[in-house]
mmCIF file of C-alpha atoms in Angstrom:
data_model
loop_
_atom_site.group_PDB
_atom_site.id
_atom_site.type_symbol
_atom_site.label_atom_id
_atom_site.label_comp_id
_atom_site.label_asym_id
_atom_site.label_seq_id
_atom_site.Cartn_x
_atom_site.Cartn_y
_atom_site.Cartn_z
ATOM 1 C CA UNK A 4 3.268 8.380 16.525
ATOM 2 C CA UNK A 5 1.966 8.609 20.211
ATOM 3 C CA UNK A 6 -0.385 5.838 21.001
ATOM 4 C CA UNK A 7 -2.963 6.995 23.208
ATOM 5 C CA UNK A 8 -6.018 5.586 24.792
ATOM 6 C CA UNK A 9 -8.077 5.892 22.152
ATOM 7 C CA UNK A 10 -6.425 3.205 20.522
ATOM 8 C CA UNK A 11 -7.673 0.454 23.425
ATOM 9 C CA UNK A 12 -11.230 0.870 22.794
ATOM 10 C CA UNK A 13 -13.441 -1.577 20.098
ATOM 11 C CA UNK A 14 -15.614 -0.349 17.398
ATOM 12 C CA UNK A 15 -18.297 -2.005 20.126
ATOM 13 C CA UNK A 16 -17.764 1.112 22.234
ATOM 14 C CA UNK A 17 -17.204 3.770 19.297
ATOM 15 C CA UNK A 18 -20.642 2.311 18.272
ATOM 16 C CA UNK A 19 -22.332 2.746 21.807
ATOM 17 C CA UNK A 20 -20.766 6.322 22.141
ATOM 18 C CA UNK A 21 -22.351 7.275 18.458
ATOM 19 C CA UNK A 22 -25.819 5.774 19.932
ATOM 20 C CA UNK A 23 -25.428 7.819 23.276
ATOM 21 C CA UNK A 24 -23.911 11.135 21.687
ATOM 22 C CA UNK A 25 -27.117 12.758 21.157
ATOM 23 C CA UNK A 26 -28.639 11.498 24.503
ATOM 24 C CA UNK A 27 -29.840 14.057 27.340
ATOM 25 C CA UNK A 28 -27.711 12.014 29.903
ATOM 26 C CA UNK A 29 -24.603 12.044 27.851
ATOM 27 C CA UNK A 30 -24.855 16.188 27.232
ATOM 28 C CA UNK A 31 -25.633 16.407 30.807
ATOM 29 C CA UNK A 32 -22.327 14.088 31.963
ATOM 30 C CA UNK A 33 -20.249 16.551 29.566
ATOM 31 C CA UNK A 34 -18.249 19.066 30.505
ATOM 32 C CA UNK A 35 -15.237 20.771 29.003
ATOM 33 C CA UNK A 36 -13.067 18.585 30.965
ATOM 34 C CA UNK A 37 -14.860 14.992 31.434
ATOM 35 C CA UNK A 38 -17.272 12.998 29.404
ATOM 36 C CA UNK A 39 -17.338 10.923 26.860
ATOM 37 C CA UNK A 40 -17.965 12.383 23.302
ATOM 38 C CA UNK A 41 -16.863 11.382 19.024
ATOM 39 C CA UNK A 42 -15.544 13.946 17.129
ATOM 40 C CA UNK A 43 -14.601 13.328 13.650
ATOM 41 C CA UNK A 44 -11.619 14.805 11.358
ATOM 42 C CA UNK A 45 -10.632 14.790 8.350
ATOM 43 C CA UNK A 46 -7.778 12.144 7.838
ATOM 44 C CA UNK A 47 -5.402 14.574 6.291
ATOM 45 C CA UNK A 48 -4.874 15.585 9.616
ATOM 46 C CA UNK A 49 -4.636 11.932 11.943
ATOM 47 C CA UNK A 50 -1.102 12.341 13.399
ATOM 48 C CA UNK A 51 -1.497 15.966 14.635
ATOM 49 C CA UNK A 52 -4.874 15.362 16.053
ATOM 50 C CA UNK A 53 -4.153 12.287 17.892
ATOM 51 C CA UNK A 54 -1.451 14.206 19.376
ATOM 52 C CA UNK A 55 -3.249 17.081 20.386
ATOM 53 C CA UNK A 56 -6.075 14.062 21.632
ATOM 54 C CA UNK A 57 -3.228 12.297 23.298
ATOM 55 C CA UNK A 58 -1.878 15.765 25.507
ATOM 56 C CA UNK A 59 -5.865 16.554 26.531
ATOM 57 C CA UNK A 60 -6.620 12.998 27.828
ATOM 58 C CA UNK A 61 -2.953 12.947 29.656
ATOM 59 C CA UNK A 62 -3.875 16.087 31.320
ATOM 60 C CA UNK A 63 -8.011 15.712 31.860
ATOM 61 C CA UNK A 64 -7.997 11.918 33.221
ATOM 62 C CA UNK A 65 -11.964 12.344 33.194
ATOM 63 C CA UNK A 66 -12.190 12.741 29.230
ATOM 64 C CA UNK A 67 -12.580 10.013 26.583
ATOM 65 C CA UNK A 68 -12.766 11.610 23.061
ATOM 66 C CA UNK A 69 -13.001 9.052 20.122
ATOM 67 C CA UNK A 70 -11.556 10.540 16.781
ATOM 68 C CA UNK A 71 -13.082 8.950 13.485
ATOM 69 C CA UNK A 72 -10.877 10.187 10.915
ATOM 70 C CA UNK A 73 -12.673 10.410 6.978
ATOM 71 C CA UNK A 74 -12.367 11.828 4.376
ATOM 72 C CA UNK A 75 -13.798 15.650 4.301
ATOM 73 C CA UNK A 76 -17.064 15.094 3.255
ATOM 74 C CA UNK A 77 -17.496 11.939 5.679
ATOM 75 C CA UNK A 78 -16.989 13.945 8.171
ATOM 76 C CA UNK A 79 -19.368 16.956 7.032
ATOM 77 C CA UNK A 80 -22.066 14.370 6.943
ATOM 78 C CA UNK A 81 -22.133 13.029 9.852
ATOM 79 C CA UNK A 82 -21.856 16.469 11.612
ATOM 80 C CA UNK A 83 -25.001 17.344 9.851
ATOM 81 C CA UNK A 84 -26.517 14.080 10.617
ATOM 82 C CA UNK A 85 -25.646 15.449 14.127
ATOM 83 C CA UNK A 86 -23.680 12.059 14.955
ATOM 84 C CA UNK A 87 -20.984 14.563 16.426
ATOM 85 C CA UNK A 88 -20.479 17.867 17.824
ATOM 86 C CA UNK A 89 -17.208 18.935 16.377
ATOM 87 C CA UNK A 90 -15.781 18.056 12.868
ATOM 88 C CA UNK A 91 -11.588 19.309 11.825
ATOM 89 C CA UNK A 92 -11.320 20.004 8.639
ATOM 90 C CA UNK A 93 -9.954 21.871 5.735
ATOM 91 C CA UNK A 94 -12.504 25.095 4.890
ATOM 92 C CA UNK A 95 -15.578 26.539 6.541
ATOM 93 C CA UNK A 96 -18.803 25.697 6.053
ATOM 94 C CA UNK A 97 -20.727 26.533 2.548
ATOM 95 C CA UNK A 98 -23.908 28.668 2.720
ATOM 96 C CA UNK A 99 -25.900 25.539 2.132
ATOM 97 C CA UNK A 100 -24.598 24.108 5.708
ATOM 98 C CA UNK A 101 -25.069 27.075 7.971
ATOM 99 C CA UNK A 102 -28.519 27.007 6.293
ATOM 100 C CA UNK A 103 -29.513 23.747 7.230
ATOM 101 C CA UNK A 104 -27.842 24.170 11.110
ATOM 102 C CA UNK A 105 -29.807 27.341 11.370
ATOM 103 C CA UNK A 106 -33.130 25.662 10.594
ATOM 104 C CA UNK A 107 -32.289 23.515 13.060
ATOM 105 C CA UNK A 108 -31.612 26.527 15.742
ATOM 106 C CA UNK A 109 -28.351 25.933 15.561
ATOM 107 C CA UNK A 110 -25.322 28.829 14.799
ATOM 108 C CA UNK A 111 -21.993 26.666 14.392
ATOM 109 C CA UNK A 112 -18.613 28.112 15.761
ATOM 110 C CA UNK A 113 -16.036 28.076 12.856
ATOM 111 C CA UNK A 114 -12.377 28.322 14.995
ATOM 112 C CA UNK A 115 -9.417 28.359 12.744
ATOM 113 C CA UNK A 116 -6.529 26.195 14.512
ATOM 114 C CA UNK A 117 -3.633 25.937 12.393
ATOM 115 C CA UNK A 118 -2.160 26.348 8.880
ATOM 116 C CA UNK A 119 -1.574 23.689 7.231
ATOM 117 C CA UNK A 120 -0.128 22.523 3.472
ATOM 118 C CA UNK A 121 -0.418 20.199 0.946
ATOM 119 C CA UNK A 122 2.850 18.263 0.148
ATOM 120 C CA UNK A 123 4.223 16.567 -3.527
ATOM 121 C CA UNK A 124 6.440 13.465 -2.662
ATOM 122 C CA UNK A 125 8.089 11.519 -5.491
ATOM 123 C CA UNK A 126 10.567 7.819 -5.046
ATOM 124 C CA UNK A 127 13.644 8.155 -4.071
ATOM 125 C CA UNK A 128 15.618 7.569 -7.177
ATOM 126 C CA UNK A 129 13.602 10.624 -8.782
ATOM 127 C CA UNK A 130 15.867 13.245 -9.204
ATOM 128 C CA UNK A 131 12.670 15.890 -10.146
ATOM 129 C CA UNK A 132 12.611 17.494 -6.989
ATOM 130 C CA UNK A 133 11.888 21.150 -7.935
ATOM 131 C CA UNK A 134 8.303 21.631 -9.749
ATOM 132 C CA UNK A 135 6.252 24.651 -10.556
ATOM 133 C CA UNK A 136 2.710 25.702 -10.214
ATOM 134 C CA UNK A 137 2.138 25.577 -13.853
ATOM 135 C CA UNK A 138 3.686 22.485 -14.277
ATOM 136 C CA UNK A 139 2.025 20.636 -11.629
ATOM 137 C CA UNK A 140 -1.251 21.858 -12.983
ATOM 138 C CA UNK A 141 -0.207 20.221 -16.458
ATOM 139 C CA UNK A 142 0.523 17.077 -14.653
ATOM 140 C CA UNK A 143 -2.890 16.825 -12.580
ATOM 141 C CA UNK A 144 -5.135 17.722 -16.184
ATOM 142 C CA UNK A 145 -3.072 15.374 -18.284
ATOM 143 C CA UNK A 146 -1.152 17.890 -20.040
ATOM 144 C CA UNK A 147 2.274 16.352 -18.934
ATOM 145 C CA UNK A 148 2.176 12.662 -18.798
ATOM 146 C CA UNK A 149 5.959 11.725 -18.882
ATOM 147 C CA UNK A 150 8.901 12.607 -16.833
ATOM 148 C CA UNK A 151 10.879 13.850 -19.754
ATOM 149 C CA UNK A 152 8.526 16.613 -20.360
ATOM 150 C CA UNK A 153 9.295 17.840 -17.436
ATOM 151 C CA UNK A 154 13.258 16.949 -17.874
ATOM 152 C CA UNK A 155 14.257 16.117 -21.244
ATOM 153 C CA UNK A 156 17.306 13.652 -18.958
ATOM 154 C CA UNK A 157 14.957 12.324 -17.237
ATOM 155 C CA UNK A 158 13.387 8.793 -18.297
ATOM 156 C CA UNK A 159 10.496 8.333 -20.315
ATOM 157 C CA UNK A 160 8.179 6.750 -17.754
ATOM 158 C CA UNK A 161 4.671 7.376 -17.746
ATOM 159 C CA UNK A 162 3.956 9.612 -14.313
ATOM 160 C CA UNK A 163 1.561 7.765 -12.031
ATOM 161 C CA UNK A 164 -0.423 10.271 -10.100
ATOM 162 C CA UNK A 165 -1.115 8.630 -6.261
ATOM 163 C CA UNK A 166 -3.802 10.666 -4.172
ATOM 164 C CA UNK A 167 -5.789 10.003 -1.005
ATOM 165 C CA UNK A 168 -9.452 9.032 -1.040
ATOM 166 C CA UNK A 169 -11.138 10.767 -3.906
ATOM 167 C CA UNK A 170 -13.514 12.827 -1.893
ATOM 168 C CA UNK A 171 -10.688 14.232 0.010
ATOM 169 C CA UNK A 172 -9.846 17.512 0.721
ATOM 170 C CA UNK A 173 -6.579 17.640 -0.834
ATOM 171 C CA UNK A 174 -8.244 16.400 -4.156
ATOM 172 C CA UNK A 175 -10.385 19.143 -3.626
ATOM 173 C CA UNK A 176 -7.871 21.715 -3.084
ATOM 174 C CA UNK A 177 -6.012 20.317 -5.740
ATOM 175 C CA UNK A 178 -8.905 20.567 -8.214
ATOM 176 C CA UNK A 179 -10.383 24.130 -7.328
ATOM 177 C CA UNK A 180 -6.516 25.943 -6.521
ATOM 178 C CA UNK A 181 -4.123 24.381 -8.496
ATOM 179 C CA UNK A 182 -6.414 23.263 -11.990
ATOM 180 C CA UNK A 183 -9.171 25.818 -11.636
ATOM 181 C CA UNK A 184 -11.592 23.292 -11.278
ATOM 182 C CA UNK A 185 -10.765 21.595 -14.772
ATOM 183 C CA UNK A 186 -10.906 17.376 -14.297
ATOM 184 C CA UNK A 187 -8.345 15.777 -12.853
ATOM 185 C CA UNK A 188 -6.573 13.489 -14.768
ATOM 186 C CA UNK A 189 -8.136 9.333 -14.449
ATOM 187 C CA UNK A 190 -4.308 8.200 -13.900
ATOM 188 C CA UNK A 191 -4.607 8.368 -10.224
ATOM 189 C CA UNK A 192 -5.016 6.120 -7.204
ATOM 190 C CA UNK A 193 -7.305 6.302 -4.373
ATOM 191 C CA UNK A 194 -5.510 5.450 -1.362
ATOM 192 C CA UNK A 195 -5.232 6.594 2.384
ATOM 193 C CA UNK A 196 -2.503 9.032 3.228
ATOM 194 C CA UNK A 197 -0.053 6.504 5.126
ATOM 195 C CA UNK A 198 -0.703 4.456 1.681
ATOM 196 C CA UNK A 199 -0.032 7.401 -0.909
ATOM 197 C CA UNK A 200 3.797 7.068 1.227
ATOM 198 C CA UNK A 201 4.361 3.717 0.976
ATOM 199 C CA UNK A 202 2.788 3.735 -2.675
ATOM 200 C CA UNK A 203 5.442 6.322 -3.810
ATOM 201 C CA UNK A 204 8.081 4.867 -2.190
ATOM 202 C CA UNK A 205 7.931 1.657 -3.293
ATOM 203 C CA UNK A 206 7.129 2.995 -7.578
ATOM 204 C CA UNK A 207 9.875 4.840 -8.760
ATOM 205 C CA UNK A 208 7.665 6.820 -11.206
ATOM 206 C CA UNK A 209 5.214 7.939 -8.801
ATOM 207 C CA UNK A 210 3.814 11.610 -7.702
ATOM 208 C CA UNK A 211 1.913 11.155 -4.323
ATOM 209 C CA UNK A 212 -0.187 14.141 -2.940
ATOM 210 C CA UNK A 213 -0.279 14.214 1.287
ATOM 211 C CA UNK A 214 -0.518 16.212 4.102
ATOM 212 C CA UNK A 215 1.915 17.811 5.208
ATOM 213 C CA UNK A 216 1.485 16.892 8.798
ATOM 214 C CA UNK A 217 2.487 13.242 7.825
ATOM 215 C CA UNK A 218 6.294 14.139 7.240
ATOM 216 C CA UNK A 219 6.890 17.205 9.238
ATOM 217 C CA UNK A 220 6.767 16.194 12.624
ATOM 218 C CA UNK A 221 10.629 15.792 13.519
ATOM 219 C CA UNK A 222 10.164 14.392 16.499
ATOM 220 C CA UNK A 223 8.251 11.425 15.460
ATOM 221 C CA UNK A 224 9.634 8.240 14.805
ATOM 222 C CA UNK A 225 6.927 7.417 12.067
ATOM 223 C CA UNK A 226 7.467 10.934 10.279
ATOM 224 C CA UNK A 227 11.327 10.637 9.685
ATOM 225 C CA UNK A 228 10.937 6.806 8.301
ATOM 226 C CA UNK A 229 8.156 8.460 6.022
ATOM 227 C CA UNK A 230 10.748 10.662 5.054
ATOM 228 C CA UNK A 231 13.130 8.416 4.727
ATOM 229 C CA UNK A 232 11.670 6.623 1.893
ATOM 230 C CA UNK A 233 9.708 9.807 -0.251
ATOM 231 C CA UNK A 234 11.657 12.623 -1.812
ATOM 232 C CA UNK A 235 9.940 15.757 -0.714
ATOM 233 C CA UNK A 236 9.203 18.324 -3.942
ATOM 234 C CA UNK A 237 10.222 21.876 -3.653
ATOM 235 C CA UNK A 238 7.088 24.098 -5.950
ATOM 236 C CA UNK A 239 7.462 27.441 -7.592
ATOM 237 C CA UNK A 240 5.180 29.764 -8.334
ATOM 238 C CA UNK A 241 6.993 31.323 -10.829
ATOM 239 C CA UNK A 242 7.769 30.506 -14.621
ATOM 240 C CA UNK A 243 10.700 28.268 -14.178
ATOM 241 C CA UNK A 244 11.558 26.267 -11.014
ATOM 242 C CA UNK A 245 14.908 26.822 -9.471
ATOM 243 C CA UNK A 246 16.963 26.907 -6.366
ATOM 244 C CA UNK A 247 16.197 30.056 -5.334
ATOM 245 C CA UNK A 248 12.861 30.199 -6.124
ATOM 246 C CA UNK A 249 11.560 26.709 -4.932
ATOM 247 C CA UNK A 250 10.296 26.069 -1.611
ATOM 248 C CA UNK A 251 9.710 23.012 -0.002
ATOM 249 C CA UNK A 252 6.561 22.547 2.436
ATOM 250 C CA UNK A 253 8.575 23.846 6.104
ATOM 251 C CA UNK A 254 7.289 25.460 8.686
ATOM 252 C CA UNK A 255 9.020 28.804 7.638
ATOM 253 C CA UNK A 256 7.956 29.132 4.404
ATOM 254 C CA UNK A 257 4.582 27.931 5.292
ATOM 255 C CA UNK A 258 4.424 31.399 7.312
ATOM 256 C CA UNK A 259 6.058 33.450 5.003
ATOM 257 C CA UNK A 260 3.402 31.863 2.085
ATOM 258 C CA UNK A 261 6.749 31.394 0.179
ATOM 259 C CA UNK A 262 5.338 27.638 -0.232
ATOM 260 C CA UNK A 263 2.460 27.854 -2.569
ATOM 261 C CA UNK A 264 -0.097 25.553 -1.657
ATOM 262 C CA UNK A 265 -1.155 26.314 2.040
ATOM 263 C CA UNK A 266 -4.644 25.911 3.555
ATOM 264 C CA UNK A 267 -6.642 26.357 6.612
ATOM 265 C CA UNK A 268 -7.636 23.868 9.295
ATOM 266 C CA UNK A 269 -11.067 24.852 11.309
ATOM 267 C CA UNK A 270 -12.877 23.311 13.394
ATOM 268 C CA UNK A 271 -16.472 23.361 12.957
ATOM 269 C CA UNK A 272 -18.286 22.899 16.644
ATOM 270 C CA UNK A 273 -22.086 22.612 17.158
ATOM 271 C CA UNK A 274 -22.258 21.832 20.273
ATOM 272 C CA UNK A 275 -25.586 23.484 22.364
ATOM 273 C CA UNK A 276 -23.541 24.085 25.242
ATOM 274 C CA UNK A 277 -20.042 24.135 26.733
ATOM 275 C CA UNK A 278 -19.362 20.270 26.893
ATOM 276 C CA UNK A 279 -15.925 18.232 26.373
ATOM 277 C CA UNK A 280 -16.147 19.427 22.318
ATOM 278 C CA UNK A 281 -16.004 23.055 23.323
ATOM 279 C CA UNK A 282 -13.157 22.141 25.674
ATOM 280 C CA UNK A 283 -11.207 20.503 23.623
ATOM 281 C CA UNK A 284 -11.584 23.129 20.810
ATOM 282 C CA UNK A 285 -10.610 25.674 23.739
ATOM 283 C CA UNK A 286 -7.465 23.131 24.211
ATOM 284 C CA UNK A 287 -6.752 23.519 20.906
ATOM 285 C CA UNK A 288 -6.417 27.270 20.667
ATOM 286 C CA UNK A 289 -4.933 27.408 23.722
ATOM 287 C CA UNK A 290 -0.951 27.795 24.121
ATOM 288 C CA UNK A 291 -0.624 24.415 24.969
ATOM 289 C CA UNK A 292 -2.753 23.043 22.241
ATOM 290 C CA UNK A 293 -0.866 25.727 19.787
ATOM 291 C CA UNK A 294 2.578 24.458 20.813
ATOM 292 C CA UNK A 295 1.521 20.954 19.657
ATOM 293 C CA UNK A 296 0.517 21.853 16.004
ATOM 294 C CA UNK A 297 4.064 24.329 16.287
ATOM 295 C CA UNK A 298 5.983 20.974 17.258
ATOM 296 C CA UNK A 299 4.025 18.761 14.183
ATOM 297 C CA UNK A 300 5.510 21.096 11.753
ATOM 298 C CA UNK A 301 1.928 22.687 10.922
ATOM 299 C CA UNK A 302 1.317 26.804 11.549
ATOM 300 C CA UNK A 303 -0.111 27.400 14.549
ATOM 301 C CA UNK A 304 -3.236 29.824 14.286
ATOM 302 C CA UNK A 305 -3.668 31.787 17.194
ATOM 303 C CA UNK A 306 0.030 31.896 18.382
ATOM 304 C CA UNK A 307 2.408 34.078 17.305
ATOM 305 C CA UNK A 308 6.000 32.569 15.984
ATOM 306 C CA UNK A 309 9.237 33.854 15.785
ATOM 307 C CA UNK A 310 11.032 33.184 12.491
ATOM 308 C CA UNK A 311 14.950 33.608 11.911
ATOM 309 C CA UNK A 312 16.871 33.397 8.662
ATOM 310 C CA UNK A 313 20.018 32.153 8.714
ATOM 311 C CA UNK A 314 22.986 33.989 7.097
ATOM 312 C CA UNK A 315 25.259 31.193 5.654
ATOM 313 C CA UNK A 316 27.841 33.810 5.021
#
């Protein structure tokens, strides 16, 4: 992944900028262009946003934006606690939210950015690499708890279930999309994204749940080793999983919703005026900003893109 020059500043200075972000001097230094401001995302989507981060502060030399990447309701709170302007994330805001902002006289934007999915890895040396719907479900509620219900040649393994922090938004996708909000299983670990990876890939009887933007940028170095350790699972949605039904989590089928689990990304600006949030959320719609997410692998939102099938014959 790029490393950009938000990665040369202390917590000292993230700490200072927090302090200062509310401050009528540091509204008044910011611009859409220059300034110093925090934004905060969810972590599900790190490698695409420090990209996108990386591009602005190449191009606007007068910018510093400091990403704080949590999980989705981390970052909710503190843009309610007004620590920051401008919070990425998975969904929009509940009616609760744009309650409390309005008491406030405030009326958040809600700009949608990019399309985005969830993706199943598994260990190399597991040969279940085509799941469906229902059977994930099962496997999340502690229907299916072995490999060999799944595939009576398969081993008889317990399956180890391997998500991201539990207040995540993939958990919560997870939980309200794919189980209809029946409990998760307790056979799961709480880990960050970049560890759910090197979890699976390292326990051969493993399911880890990710963001897609962590293994579909082909360009990046730290993408293709992900992948070259993780088995990527192909879901159905129909009865039984096969070939030609089963679709793995690529840009294509990501547009054509062929891939089942696919979510929005927003982001969810309060600013007061137009300052460097609003211009980086501007940069992020933008074609510039939209070729970026295209590149990661993710959907871009407000671009349109040209798909083309391939006739093996």
């Amino acid at each position: 992944m790029k490393i950009s020059r938000i990665t040369l500043y202390n917590v000292a200075i993230a700490t200072l900028f927090f302090v200062s972000c509310n401050s009528t001097t540091s509204e008044n230094l910011s611009t859409p262009t220059s300034g110093k401001e925090i934004i905060v995302c969810d972590e599900t989507f790190q490698p695409i946003i420090e990209d996108e981060i990386h591009v602005f502060l190449s191009t606007y030399d007068q910018a510093f934006i400091q990403p704080i990447f949590q999980n989705e309701n981390s970052a909710m709170n503190s843009l309610i606690k007004d620590s920051t302007h401008l919070a990425i994330v998975s969904r929009r805001l509940t009616k609760e939210e744009k309650n409390h902002f309005e008491s406030k006289q405030l009326f958040p934007k809600e700009i949608l950015i990019a399309y985005d999915a969830i993706a199943m890895v598994v260990n190399p040396s597991n040969k279940d690499t085509m799941l469906t719907i229902s059977q994930l479900k099962d496997i999340f509620t502690g229907k299916i708890t072995t490999w060999d219900q799944l595939n009576n040649t398969s081993n008889h393994s317990k399956i180890k279930i391997v998500f991201d922090n539990p207040n995540s938004s993939t958990v919560s996708y997870i939980k309200k999309n794919i189980c209809n909000n029946a409990p998760i299983t307790d056979a799961v670990s709480a880990l960050t994204n970049k560890e759910v990876i090197e979890k699976v890939s390292s326990e051969k009887n493993s399911i880890g749940v990710i963001g897609v933007n962590w293994i579909s940028d082909r360009d990046d170095s730290t993408c293709m080793n992900f992948l070259k350790t993780v088995n990527v699972i192909a879901l159905s949605n129909e009865s039984t999983a096969t070939y030609s039904n089963s679709f793995k989590p690529y840009q294509g089928y990501i547009a054509t919703g062929q891939y089942p689990i696919r979510r929005e990304v927003f982001c969810i600006l309060t600013e007061p005026r137009s300052g460097l949030c609003s211009g980086f959320v501007s940069f992020l719609t933008s074609d510039r900003g939209q070729r970026v997410i295209l590149k990661s692998g993710l959907l871009p939102a407000t671009q349109t893109i040209r798909l083309v099938e391939v006739n093996s014959n």
